[in-house]
Tab-separated table of N, CA and C in Angstrom:
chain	number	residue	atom	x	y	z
A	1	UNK	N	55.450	-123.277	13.780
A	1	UNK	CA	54.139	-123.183	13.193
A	1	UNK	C	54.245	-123.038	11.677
A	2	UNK	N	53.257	-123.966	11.018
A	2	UNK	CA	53.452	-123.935	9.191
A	2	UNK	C	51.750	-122.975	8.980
A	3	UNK	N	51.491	-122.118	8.380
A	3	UNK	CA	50.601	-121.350	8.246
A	3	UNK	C	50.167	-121.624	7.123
A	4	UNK	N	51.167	-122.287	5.990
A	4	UNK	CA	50.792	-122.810	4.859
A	4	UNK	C	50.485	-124.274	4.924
A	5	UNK	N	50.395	-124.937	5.836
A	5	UNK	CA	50.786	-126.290	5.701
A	5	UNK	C	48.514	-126.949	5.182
A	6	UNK	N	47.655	-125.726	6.073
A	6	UNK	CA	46.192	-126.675	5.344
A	6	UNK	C	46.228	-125.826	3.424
A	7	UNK	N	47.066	-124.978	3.371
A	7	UNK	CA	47.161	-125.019	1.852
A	7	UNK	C	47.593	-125.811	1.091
A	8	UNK	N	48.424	-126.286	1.520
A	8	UNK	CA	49.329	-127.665	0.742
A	8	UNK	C	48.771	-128.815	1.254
A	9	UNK	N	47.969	-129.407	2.098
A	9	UNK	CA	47.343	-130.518	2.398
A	9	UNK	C	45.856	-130.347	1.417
A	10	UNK	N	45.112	-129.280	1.357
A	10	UNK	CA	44.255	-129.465	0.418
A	10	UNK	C	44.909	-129.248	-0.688
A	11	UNK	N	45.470	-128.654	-1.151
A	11	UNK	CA	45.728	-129.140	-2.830
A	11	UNK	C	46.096	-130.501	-2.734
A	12	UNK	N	46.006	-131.249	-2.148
A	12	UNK	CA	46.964	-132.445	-2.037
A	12	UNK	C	45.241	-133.570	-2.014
A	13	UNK	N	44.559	-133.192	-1.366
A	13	UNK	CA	43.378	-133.734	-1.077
A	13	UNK	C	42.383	-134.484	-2.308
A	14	UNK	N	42.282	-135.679	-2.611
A	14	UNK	CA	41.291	-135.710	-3.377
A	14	UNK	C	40.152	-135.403	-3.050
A	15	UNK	N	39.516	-135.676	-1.452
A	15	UNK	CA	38.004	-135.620	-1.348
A	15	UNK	C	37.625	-133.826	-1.185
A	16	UNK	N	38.352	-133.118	-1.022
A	16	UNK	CA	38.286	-131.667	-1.779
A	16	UNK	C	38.201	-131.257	-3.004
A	17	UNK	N	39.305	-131.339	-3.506
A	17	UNK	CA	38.964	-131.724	-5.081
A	17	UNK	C	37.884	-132.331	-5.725
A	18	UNK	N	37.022	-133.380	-4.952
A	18	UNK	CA	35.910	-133.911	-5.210
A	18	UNK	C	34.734	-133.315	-5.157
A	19	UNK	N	34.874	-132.595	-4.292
A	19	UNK	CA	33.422	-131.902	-3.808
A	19	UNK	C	33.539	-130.241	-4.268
A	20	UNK	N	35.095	-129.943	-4.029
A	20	UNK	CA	35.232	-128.488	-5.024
A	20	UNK	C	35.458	-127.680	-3.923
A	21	UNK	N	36.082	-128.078	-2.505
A	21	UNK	CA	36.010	-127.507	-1.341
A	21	UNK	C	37.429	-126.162	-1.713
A	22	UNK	N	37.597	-125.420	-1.559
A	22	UNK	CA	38.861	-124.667	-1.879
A	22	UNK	C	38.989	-123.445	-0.237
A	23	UNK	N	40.435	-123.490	-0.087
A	23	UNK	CA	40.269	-122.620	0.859
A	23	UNK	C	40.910	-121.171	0.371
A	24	UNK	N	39.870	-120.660	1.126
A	24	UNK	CA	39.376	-118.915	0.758
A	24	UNK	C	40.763	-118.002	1.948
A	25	UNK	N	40.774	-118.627	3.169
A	25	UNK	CA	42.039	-117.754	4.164
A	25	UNK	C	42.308	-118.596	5.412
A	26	UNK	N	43.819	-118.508	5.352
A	26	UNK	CA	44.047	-119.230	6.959
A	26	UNK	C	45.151	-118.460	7.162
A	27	UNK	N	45.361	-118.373	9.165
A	27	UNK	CA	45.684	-118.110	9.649
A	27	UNK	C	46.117	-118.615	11.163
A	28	UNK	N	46.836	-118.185	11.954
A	28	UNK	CA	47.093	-118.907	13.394
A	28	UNK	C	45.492	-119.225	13.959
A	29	UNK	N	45.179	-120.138	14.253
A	29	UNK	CA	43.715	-120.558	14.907
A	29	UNK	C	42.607	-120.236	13.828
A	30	UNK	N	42.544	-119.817	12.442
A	30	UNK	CA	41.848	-119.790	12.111
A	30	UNK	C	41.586	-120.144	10.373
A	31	UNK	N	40.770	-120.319	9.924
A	31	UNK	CA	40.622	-120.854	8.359
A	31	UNK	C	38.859	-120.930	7.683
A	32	UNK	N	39.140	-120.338	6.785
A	32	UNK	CA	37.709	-119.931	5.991
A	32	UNK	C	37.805	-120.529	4.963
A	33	UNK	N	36.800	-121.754	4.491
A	33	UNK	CA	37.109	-122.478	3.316
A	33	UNK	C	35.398	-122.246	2.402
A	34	UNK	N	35.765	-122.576	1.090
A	34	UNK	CA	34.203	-122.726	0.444
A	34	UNK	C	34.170	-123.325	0.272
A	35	UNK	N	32.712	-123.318	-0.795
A	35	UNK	CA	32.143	-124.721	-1.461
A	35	UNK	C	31.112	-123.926	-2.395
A	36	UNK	N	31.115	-124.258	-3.582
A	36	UNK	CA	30.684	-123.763	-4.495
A	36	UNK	C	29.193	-124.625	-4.490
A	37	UNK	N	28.275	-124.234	-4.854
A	37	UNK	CA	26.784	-124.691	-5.003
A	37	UNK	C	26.979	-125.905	-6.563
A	38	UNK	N	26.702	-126.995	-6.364
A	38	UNK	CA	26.837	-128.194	-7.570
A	38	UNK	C	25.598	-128.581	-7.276
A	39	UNK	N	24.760	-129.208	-8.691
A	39	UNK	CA	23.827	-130.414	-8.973
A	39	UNK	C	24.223	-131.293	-8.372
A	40	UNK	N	25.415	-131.793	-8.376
A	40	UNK	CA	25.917	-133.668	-7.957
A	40	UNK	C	25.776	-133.784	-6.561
A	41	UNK	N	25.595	-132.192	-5.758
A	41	UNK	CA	26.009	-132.189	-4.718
A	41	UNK	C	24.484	-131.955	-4.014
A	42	UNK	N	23.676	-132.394	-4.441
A	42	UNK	CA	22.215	-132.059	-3.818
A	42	UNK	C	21.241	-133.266	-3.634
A	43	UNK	N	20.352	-133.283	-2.740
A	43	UNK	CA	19.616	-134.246	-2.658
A	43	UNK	C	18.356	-134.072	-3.566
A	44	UNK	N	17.773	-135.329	-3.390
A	44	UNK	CA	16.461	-135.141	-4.293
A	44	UNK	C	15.199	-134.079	-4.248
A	45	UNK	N	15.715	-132.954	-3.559
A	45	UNK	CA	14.604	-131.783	-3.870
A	45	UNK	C	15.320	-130.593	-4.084
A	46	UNK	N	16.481	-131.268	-4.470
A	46	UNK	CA	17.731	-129.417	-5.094
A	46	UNK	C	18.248	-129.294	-4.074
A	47	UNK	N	18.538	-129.635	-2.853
A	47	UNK	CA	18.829	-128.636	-1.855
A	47	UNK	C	20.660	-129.021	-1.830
A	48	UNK	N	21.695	-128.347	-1.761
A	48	UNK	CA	22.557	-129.233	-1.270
A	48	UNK	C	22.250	-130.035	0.046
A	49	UNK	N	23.004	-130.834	-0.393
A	49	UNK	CA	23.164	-132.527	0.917
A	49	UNK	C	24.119	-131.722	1.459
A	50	UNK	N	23.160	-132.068	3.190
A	50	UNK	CA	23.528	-132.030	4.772
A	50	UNK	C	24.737	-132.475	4.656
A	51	UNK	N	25.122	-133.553	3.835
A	51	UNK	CA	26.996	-134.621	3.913
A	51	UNK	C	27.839	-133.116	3.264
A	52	UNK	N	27.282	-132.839	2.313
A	52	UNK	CA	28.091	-131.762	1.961
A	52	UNK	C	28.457	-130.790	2.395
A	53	UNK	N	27.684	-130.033	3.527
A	53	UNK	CA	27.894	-128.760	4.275
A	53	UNK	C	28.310	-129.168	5.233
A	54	UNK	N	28.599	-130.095	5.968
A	54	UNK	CA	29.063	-130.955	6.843
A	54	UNK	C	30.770	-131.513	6.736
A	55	UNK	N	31.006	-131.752	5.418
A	55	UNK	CA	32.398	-132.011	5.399
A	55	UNK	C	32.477	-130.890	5.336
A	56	UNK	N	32.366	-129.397	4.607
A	56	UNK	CA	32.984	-128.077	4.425
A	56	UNK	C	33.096	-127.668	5.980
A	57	UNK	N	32.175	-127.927	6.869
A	57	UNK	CA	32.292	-127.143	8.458
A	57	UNK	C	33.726	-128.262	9.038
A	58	UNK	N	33.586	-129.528	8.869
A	58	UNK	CA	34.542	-130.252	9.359
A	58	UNK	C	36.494	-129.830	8.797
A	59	UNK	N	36.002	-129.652	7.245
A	59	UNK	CA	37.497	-129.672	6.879
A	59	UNK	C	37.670	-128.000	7.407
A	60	UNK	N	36.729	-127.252	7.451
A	60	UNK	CA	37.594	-125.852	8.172
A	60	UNK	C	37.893	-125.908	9.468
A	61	UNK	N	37.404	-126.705	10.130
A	61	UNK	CA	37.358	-126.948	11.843
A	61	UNK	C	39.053	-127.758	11.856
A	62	UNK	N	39.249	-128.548	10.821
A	62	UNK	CA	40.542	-129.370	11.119
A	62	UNK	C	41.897	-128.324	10.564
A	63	UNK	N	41.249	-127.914	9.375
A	63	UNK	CA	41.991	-126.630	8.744
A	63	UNK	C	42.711	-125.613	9.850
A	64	UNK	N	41.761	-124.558	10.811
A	64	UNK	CA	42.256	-123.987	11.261
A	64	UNK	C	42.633	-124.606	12.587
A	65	UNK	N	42.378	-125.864	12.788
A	65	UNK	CA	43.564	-126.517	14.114
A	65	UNK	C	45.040	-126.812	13.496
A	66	UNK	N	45.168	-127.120	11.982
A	66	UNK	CA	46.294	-127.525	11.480
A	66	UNK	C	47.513	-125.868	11.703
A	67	UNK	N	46.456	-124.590	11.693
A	67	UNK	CA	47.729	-123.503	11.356
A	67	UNK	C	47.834	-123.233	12.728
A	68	UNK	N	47.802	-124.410	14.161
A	68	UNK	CA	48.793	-123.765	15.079
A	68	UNK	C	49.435	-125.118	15.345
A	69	UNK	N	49.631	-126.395	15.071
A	69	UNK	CA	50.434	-126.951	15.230
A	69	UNK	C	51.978	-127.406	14.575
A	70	UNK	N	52.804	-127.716	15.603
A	70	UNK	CA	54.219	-128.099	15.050
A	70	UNK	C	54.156	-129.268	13.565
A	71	UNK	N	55.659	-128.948	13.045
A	71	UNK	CA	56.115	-130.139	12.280
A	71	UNK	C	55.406	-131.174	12.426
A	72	UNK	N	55.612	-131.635	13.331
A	72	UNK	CA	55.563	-133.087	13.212
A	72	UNK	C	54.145	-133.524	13.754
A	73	UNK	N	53.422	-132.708	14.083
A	73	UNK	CA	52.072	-132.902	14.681
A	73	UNK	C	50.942	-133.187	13.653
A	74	UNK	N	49.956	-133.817	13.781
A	74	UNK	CA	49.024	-134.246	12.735
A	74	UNK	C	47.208	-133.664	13.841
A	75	UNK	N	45.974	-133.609	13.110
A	75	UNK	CA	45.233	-133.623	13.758
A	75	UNK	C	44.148	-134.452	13.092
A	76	UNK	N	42.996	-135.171	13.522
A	76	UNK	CA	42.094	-135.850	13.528
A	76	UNK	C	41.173	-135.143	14.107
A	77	UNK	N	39.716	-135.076	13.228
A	77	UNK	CA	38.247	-135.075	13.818
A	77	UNK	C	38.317	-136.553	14.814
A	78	UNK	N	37.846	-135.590	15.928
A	78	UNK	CA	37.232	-136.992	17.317
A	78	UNK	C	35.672	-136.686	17.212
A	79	UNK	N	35.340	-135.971	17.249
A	79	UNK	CA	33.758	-135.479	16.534
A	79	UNK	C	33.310	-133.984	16.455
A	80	UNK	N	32.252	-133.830	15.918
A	80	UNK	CA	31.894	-133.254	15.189
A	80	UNK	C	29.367	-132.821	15.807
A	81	UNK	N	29.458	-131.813	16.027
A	81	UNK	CA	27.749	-131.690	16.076
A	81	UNK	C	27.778	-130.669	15.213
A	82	UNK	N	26.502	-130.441	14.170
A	82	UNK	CA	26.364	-129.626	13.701
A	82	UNK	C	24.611	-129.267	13.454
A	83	UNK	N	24.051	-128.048	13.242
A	83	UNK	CA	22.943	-127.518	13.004
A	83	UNK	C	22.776	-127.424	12.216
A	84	UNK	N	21.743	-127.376	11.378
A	84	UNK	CA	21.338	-127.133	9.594
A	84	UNK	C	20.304	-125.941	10.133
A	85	UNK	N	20.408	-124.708	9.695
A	85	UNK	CA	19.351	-123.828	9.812
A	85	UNK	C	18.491	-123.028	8.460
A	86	UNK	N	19.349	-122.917	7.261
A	86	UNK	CA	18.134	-122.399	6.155
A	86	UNK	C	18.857	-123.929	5.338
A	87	UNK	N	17.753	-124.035	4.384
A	87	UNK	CA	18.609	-124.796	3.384
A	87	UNK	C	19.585	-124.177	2.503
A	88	UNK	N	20.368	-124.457	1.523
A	88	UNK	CA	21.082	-123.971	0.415
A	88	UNK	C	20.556	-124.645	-0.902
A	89	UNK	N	20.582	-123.477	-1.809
A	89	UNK	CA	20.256	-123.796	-3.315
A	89	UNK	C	21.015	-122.541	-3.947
A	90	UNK	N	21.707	-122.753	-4.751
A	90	UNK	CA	22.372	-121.946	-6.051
A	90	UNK	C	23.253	-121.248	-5.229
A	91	UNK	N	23.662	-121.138	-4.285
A	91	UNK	CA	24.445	-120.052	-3.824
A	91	UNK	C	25.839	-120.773	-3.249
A	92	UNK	N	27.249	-119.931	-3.016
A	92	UNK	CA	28.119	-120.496	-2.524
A	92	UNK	C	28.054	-120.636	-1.009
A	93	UNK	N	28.521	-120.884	-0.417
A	93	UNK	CA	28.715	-121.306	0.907
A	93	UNK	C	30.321	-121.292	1.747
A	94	UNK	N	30.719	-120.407	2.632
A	94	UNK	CA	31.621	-120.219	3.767
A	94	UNK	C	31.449	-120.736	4.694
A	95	UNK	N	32.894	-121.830	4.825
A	95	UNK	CA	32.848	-122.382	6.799
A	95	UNK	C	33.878	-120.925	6.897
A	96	UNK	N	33.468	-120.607	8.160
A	96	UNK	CA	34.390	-119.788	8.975
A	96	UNK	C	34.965	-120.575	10.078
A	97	UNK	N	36.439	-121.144	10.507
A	97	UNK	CA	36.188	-121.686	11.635
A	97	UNK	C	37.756	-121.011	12.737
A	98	UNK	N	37.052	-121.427	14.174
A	98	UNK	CA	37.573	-120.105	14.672
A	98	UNK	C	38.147	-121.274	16.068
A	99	UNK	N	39.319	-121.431	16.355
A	99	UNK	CA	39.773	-121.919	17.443
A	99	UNK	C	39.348	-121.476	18.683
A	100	UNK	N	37.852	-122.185	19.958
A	100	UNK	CA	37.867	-121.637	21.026
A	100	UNK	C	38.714	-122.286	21.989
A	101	UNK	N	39.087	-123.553	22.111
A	101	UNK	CA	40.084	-124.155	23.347
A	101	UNK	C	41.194	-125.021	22.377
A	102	UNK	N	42.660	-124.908	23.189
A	102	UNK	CA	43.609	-125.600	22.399
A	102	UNK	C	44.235	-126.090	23.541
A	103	UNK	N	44.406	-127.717	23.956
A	103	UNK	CA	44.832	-128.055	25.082
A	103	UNK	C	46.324	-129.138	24.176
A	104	UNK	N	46.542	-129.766	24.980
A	104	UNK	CA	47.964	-130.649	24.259
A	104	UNK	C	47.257	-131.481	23.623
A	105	UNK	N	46.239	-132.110	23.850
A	105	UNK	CA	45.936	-133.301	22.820
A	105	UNK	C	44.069	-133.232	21.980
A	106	UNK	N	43.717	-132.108	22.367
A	106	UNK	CA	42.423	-131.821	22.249
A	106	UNK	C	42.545	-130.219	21.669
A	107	UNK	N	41.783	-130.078	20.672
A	107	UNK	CA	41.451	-128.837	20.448
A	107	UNK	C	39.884	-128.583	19.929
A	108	UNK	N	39.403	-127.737	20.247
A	108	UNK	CA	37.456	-127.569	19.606
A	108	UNK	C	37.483	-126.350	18.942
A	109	UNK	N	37.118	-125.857	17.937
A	109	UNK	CA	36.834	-125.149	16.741
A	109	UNK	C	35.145	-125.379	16.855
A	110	UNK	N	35.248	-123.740	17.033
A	110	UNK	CA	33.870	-123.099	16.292
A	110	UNK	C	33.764	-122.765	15.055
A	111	UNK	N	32.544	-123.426	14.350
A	111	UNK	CA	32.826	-122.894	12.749
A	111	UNK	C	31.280	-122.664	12.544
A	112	UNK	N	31.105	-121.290	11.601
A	112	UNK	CA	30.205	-120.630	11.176
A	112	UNK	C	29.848	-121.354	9.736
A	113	UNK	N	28.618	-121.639	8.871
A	113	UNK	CA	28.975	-121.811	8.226
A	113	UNK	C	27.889	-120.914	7.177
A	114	UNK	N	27.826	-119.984	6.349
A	114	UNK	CA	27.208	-118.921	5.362
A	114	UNK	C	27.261	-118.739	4.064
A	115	UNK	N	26.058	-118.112	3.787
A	115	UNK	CA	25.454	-118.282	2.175
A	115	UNK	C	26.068	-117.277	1.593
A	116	UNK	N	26.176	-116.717	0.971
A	116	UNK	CA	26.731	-115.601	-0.236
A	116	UNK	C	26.643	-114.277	0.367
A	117	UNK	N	25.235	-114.523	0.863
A	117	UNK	CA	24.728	-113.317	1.271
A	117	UNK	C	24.448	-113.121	2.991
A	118	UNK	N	25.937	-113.894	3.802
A	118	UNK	CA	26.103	-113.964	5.265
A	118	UNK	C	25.454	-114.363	6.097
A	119	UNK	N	24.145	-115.024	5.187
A	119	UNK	CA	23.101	-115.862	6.345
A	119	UNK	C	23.685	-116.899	6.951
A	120	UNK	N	23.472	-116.830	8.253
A	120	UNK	CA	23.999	-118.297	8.877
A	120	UNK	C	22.994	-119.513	8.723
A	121	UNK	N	24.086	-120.638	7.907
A	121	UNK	CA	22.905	-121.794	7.079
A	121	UNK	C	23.236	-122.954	8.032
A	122	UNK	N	24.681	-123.283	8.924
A	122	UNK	CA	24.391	-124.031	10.036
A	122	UNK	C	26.017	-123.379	11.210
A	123	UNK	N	25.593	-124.035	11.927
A	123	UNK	CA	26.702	-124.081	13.137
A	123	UNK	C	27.114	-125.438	13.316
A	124	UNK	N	28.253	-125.388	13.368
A	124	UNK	CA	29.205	-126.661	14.032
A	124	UNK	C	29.930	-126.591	15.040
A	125	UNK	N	30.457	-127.393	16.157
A	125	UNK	CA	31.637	-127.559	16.587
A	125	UNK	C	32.141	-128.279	17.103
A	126	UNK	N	33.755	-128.540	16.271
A	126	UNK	CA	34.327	-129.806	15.832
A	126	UNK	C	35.349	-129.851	16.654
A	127	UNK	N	35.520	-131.381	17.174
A	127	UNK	CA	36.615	-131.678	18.165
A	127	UNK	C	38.047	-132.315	17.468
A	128	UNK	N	38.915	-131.645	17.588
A	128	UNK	CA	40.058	-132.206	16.550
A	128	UNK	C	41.268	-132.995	18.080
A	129	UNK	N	41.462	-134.241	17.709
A	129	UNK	CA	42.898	-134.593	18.427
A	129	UNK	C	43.643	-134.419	17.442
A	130	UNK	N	44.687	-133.962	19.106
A	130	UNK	CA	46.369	-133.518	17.989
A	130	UNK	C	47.142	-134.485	18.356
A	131	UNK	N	48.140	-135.502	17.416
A	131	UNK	CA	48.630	-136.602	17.647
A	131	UNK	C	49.614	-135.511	17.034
C-alpha cells in the first residue's frame, strides 16, 4: 500500500492545478480534498458550477480508492451520482470521501461534500474500477 501515492499523482495533475483542487488528508480508504471558491469557477449567477463541485467529489472518491491499492494497480471512475443541496458562493469547499465496499475490481466511495462552515452542499457516490 502507497499512502502517498494520491499526493504525488495530484501534484502531478494538471486538471487540479487547474481548478485549484489541493488535497487537505489521506489515508487507508480515505481522502479529504478542497477547492477554494474562484470567479472562473462560477456560472452566470455567482454560484460555483455544479462541473466544479463535481470533479472535487469525484477526484476525492478516486483519491481515497488510490490509498488502498497495490503498486501496480491503477483506478478509474466507472460512475459517479451526485446531489447538489445549498448552492456555494465565496466560501471554500471539502470532499470528504470515505471507502464503503472494496471488492477485486470494483470499489464505491462515499463522499461528503462541505462549506467552510460544515454544511452539507452535496452528496456523491462514486464507483471506481481497479485495473
Amino acid at each position: 500500500m502507497i499512502l502517498d501515492l494520491p499526493l504525488q499523482l495530484a501534484e502531478q495533475s494538471p486538471y487540479y492545478k487547474h481548478l485549484g483542487i489541493t488535497i487537505a488528508e489521506a489515508m487507508e480508504g480515505y481522502a479529504k480534498l478542497r477547492l477554494d471558491f474562484k470567479d472562473c469557477l462560477t456560472h452566470p449567477y455567482g454560484y460555483l458550477h455544479g462541473g466544479a463541485i463535481a470533479s472535487l467529489a469525484d477526484s476525492a472518491g478516486i483519491n481515497a480508492v488510490l490509498t488502498i491499492l497495490k503498486d501496480e494497480q491503477k483506478a478509474l471512475t466507472l460512475e459517479m451520482k451526485i446531489n447538489y443541496l445549498l448552492p456555494v458562493k465565496d466560501t471554500v469547499i471539502y470532499a470528504e470521501a470515505r471507502i464503503i465496499h472494496k471488492g477485486k475490481k470494483i470499489a464505491v466511495v462515499d463522499v461528503d461534500v462541505k462549506n467552510n462552515e460544515g454544511q452539507l452542499v452535496s452528496k456523491a457516490i462514486v464507483t471506481c474500477a481497479i485495473l
